[in-house]
Coordinates of C-alpha atoms in Angstrom, one line a residue:
M1486 CA 36.7 90.3 76.7
A1487 CA 36.6 89.2 80.2
K1488 CA 35.5 90.6 83.6
V1489 CA 37.6 90.2 86.8
T1490 CA 36.7 91.2 90.3
V1491 CA 39.3 91.9 92.9
V1492 CA 38.0 91.8 96.5
G1493 CA 40.0 94.0 98.9
A1494 CA 41.3 97.3 97.6
G1495 CA 44.3 97.4 99.9
N1496 CA 47.8 97.5 98.5
V1497 CA 47.8 94.0 97.1
G1498 CA 44.3 94.2 95.5
A1499 CA 44.9 97.7 94.0
T1500 CA 48.2 96.6 92.6
C1501 CA 46.6 93.5 91.1
A1502 CA 43.8 95.6 89.5
D1503 CA 46.3 98.1 88.2
V1504 CA 48.4 95.4 86.5
L1505 CA 45.3 93.8 85.0
A1506 CA 44.2 97.2 83.6
Y1507 CA 47.5 98.5 82.1
R1508 CA 48.2 95.1 80.6
E1509 CA 44.7 95.0 79.2
I1510 CA 44.2 91.5 80.6
A1511 CA 40.4 92.1 81.2
E1512 CA 37.9 94.4 79.7
E1513 CA 36.3 95.3 83.0
I1514 CA 37.9 95.2 86.5
V1515 CA 35.7 95.6 89.6
L1516 CA 37.4 96.5 92.9
V1517 CA 35.3 95.8 96.0
D1518 CA 36.2 96.9 99.5
I1519 CA 34.4 97.2 102.9
K1520 CA 35.8 100.7 103.6
E1521 CA 33.5 103.4 102.2
G1522 CA 34.9 105.0 99.0
V1523 CA 38.3 103.3 99.0
A1524 CA 37.5 100.9 96.1
E1525 CA 35.8 103.7 94.1
G1526 CA 38.7 106.1 94.6
K1527 CA 41.4 103.6 93.6
A1528 CA 39.4 102.4 90.6
L1529 CA 38.9 106.0 89.5
D1530 CA 42.6 106.7 89.9
I1531 CA 43.6 103.6 87.8
W1532 CA 41.0 104.7 85.1
Q1533 CA 42.4 108.2 85.0
K1534 CA 45.8 106.8 84.3
A1535 CA 44.5 105.0 81.2
P1536 CA 45.1 108.0 78.8
I1537 CA 48.7 108.2 80.1
N1538 CA 49.5 104.5 80.0
Q1539 CA 47.4 103.9 76.9
Y1540 CA 45.0 101.2 77.9
D1541 CA 41.2 100.5 77.4
S1542 CA 40.4 98.4 80.5
R1543 CA 37.7 99.9 82.6
T1544 CA 38.1 99.9 86.4
V1545 CA 35.1 100.4 88.7
G1546 CA 34.8 100.4 92.4
S1547 CA 32.2 99.3 94.9
T1548 CA 31.7 99.5 98.6
N1549 CA 30.5 96.1 99.6
D1550 CA 28.0 96.0 96.7
Y1551 CA 28.6 92.6 95.1
S1552 CA 25.9 93.0 92.4
K1553 CA 28.5 95.0 90.4
T1554 CA 30.7 91.9 90.3
A1555 CA 28.0 89.8 88.6
D1556 CA 29.2 87.4 85.9
S1557 CA 32.9 87.8 86.7
D1558 CA 35.1 85.2 85.0
V1559 CA 37.8 85.3 87.7
V1560 CA 37.6 86.6 91.2
V1561 CA 40.8 87.4 93.2
I1562 CA 40.3 87.5 97.0
T1563 CA 42.9 89.6 98.8
S1564 CA 40.7 90.7 101.8
G1565 CA 41.8 90.2 105.3
L1566 CA 44.1 91.7 107.9
P1567 CA 47.7 92.0 106.9
R1568 CA 50.4 90.6 109.1
K1569 CA 51.9 93.0 111.7
P1570 CA 55.4 92.8 113.0
G1571 CA 55.8 89.9 115.5
M1572 CA 52.5 88.3 114.3
T1573 CA 52.7 84.8 112.8
R1574 CA 50.6 83.9 109.8
D1575 CA 48.6 81.5 112.0
D1576 CA 47.5 84.3 114.4
L1577 CA 45.5 85.6 111.5
I1578 CA 43.4 82.5 111.0
E1579 CA 40.2 83.2 112.9
T1580 CA 39.7 86.8 111.7
N1581 CA 40.6 86.1 108.1
A1582 CA 38.7 82.9 107.8
G1583 CA 35.5 84.8 108.7
I1584 CA 36.2 87.4 106.1
V1585 CA 37.1 84.9 103.3
K1586 CA 34.0 82.9 104.1
S1587 CA 31.7 85.9 103.8
V1588 CA 33.4 87.2 100.7
T1589 CA 33.2 83.8 99.0
E1590 CA 29.5 83.5 99.7
N1591 CA 28.9 87.0 98.2
V1592 CA 31.1 86.2 95.1
I1593 CA 29.4 82.9 94.4
K1594 CA 25.9 84.4 94.6
F1595 CA 26.6 86.7 91.7
S1596 CA 29.3 84.7 89.8
P1597 CA 28.6 81.0 90.3
N1598 CA 31.0 79.9 87.5
A1599 CA 33.9 82.1 88.5
I1600 CA 37.4 80.8 89.1
I1601 CA 38.6 81.9 92.5
I1602 CA 42.2 82.9 93.3
V1603 CA 42.9 83.3 97.0
V1604 CA 45.7 85.7 98.1
S1605 CA 44.6 86.2 101.8
N1606 CA 46.8 84.8 104.5
P1607 CA 47.5 82.3 105.9
L1608 CA 47.3 81.3 102.2
D1609 CA 46.9 77.5 102.2
V1610 CA 44.2 77.6 104.9
M1611 CA 42.3 80.5 103.3
T1612 CA 42.2 78.5 100.0
Y1613 CA 40.7 75.7 102.1
Q1614 CA 38.1 78.0 103.5
A1615 CA 37.2 79.4 100.1
H1616 CA 37.0 76.0 98.6
I1617 CA 34.6 74.5 101.2
T1618 CA 32.5 77.6 101.2
S1619 CA 32.1 77.8 97.4
K1620 CA 31.6 74.1 96.9
L1621 CA 33.3 74.5 93.5
P1622 CA 35.6 71.8 91.9
R1623 CA 39.1 72.0 93.3
A1624 CA 40.5 73.1 89.9
K1625 CA 38.5 76.4 90.3
V1626 CA 39.6 77.4 93.8
I1627 CA 43.3 78.0 94.0
G1628 CA 45.8 80.0 96.1
M1629 CA 48.5 82.4 94.9
A1630 CA 51.8 81.8 96.7
G1631 CA 54.2 79.8 94.5
I1632 CA 54.5 82.4 91.8
L1633 CA 55.4 85.0 94.5
D1634 CA 57.8 82.7 96.3
T1635 CA 59.6 81.6 93.0
A1636 CA 59.8 85.2 91.9
R1637 CA 61.7 86.1 95.1
Y1638 CA 63.9 83.1 94.7
R1639 CA 64.6 83.9 91.1
A1640 CA 65.3 87.6 91.9
F1641 CA 67.9 86.6 94.5
I1642 CA 69.6 84.2 92.1
A1643 CA 69.6 86.9 89.4
E1644 CA 71.3 89.3 91.9
E1645 CA 73.9 86.7 92.9
L1646 CA 74.8 86.0 89.3
N1647 CA 74.4 89.6 88.1
I1648 CA 72.2 88.4 85.2
S1649 CA 68.7 89.1 83.9
P1650 CA 65.9 87.5 86.0
K1651 CA 64.2 86.6 82.7
E1652 CA 66.8 83.8 82.3
I1653 CA 65.9 82.0 85.5
Q1654 CA 63.3 79.2 85.7
A1655 CA 62.4 77.7 89.1
I1656 CA 59.8 75.7 90.9
L1657 CA 58.9 75.5 94.6
M1658 CA 56.4 73.3 96.5
G1659 CA 54.7 73.0 99.8
G1660 CA 53.0 75.5 102.1
H1661 CA 53.4 79.3 101.7
G1662 CA 55.8 80.4 104.4
D1663 CA 58.6 79.0 106.4
T1664 CA 58.0 75.4 105.4
M1665 CA 58.0 76.0 101.6
V1666 CA 60.2 73.6 99.6
P1667 CA 62.5 75.2 97.1
L1668 CA 63.8 72.7 94.5
P1669 CA 67.4 73.6 93.4
R1670 CA 67.4 70.4 91.3
Y1671 CA 64.6 72.0 89.2
T1672 CA 66.1 75.5 89.0
T1673 CA 67.8 76.5 85.8
V1674 CA 69.6 79.5 84.3
A1675 CA 68.8 79.6 80.6
G1676 CA 68.7 75.8 80.7
I1677 CA 71.9 75.4 82.8
P1678 CA 71.3 73.8 86.3
V1679 CA 71.8 76.5 88.9
T1680 CA 74.0 74.1 90.9
E1681 CA 76.7 74.4 88.3
L1682 CA 76.7 78.2 88.7
I1683 CA 76.2 78.8 92.4
A1684 CA 78.1 77.1 95.3
K1685 CA 75.9 75.0 97.6
D1686 CA 76.3 77.2 100.7
T1687 CA 75.4 80.4 98.7
L1688 CA 72.4 78.7 97.2
D1689 CA 71.3 77.4 100.7
A1690 CA 71.5 81.0 102.0
I1691 CA 69.3 82.2 99.0
I1692 CA 66.8 79.5 99.8
E1693 CA 66.7 80.6 103.5
R1694 CA 66.2 84.2 102.4
T1695 CA 63.4 83.1 100.1
K1696 CA 61.6 81.2 102.9
F1697 CA 61.5 84.3 105.1
G1698 CA 61.0 86.7 102.2
G1699 CA 57.7 87.9 103.4
G1700 CA 59.0 88.5 106.9
E1701 CA 62.0 90.4 105.6
L1702 CA 59.6 92.9 104.0
V1703 CA 57.4 93.2 107.0
K1704 CA 60.4 94.0 109.1
L1705 CA 61.5 96.7 106.7
M1706 CA 58.1 98.4 106.1
G1707 CA 56.0 97.4 109.0
T1708 CA 53.5 95.8 106.7
S1709 CA 53.3 93.1 104.1
A1710 CA 54.6 93.3 100.5
W1711 CA 52.2 94.3 97.7
Y1712 CA 53.9 95.0 94.3
A1713 CA 55.1 91.4 93.8
P1714 CA 52.1 89.7 95.3
G1715 CA 49.6 91.8 93.3
S1716 CA 51.6 91.2 90.1
A1717 CA 51.7 87.5 90.8
A1718 CA 47.9 87.3 91.2
A1719 CA 47.5 89.2 88.0
Q1720 CA 49.8 86.7 86.2
M1721 CA 47.5 83.9 87.3
V1722 CA 44.5 85.7 86.0
E1723 CA 46.2 86.3 82.7
A1724 CA 47.1 82.6 82.3
I1725 CA 43.4 81.7 82.9
L1726 CA 41.7 84.3 80.7
K1727 CA 44.1 83.8 77.8
N1728 CA 44.2 80.0 78.2
Q1729 CA 48.0 80.2 78.2
R1730 CA 48.4 76.8 79.8
R1731 CA 51.4 78.0 81.7
V1732 CA 53.2 75.9 84.3
F1733 CA 53.1 77.6 87.7
P1734 CA 53.3 76.5 91.3
V1735 CA 49.8 77.1 92.9
C1736 CA 48.1 76.1 96.0
I1737 CA 45.4 73.4 95.3
K1738 CA 43.7 70.6 97.3
L1739 CA 45.7 67.5 96.7
E1740 CA 43.7 64.3 96.1
G1741 CA 46.4 61.6 96.1
E1742 CA 49.1 63.4 94.2
Y1743 CA 52.5 63.0 95.8
G1744 CA 50.9 60.4 98.1
I1745 CA 49.0 63.3 99.9
D1746 CA 45.3 63.5 100.3
D1747 CA 43.0 66.3 101.5
C1748 CA 45.6 68.9 102.0
Y1749 CA 46.0 72.3 100.4
L1750 CA 49.6 72.6 99.1
G1751 CA 51.6 74.4 96.5
V1752 CA 52.5 72.1 93.5
P1753 CA 53.3 72.7 89.9
V1754 CA 50.2 72.8 87.7
I1755 CA 49.1 73.7 84.1
L1756 CA 47.0 76.8 84.4
G1757 CA 44.5 77.5 81.7
K1758 CA 40.9 78.5 80.9
N1759 CA 39.4 75.9 83.3
G1760 CA 41.7 76.9 86.2
V1761 CA 44.0 74.0 87.0
E1762 CA 44.0 71.9 83.9
K1763 CA 46.5 69.3 85.4
V1764 CA 48.5 68.8 88.5
I1765 CA 52.1 67.9 87.5
E1766 CA 53.7 65.2 89.6
L1767 CA 57.5 65.5 89.9
D1768 CA 59.7 62.6 90.7
L1769 CA 61.0 63.8 94.1
N1770 CA 64.0 62.4 95.7
A1771 CA 64.0 61.2 99.4
E1772 CA 65.2 64.6 100.8
E1773 CA 62.6 66.6 98.8
K1774 CA 59.8 64.2 99.8
E1775 CA 60.8 64.6 103.5
L1776 CA 60.7 68.4 103.2
L1777 CA 57.3 68.2 101.5
E1778 CA 56.0 65.9 104.3
V1779 CA 57.1 68.5 106.9
S1780 CA 55.3 71.2 105.0
R1781 CA 52.2 69.0 104.7
G1782 CA 52.2 68.4 108.5
H1783 CA 52.4 72.1 109.1
V1784 CA 49.5 73.0 106.8
K1785 CA 47.3 70.1 108.1
E1786 CA 47.9 71.5 111.6
V1787 CA 46.7 74.9 110.6
M1788 CA 43.7 73.3 108.7
S1789 CA 42.7 71.5 111.9
V1790 CA 42.7 74.9 113.7
L1791 CA 40.2 76.1 111.1
D1792 CA 38.1 72.9 111.5
K1793 CA 37.9 73.4 115.3
L1794 CA 36.8 77.1 114.8
S1795 CA 34.2 76.0 112.3
S1796 CA 32.8 73.3 114.6
K1797 CA 32.3 76.0 117.2

């Protein structure tokens, strides 16, 4: 059985570790945090729940001691500052890039063959940071955003139709945030195109709500979401460790797909034991291509901010 490390024992990281444990996705789950005792405490709490929820996965915690993470199969990076009300994702770049760089260096030192899943924001650019720091193949350094974004989209559709969210399949593309590209043409309800069940203006409103889904939660709680993001990251870990070859939208460096080069964007992929087994290229129409181009422009802009910071 496998070993997974989750770096950052805040709400998202702890939720991810908890889901991995109670679903017995990994044999050992290591939580790492910079704050003294936090990772150890949360790991102990999750382990003490094992007799109640009936699972065998062991959770252990560590304050900044990466030797405990040695030989991890998958590493989930959630560290970084969360978004505060009124703060854009891009305000976070400088601080979080430094954190993600140092975490990636520590992770690679002890687990050179790990697959890295980045959850830290701004997501697309932090995936870029982890990829260039780790020097791993692009298939092994990916960002979690699309699963969360499609989950929100699917939840809103299920609510509108008053049906089970299990029946809804959807794909989104592009950057994580306000320029994401939901694709109603590829959204189905038990195989029925969603456009046959929901009027265009209602669907457009759902898409808008999805785009600002993270912001909606920040406004309500004064901090970022954690149950859905933590569960989404755990779902990616499961697809990799069990070699499920599931089709998910994930953030990866594009190398010519969709006519886009050297940009980290969310696209549908097959996720399996080697990380991204294949990038799936959809036949986008003119409108969808235009929206993806806007998203690409935005991500490239933020990537260039990181490049400027790095050159300093």
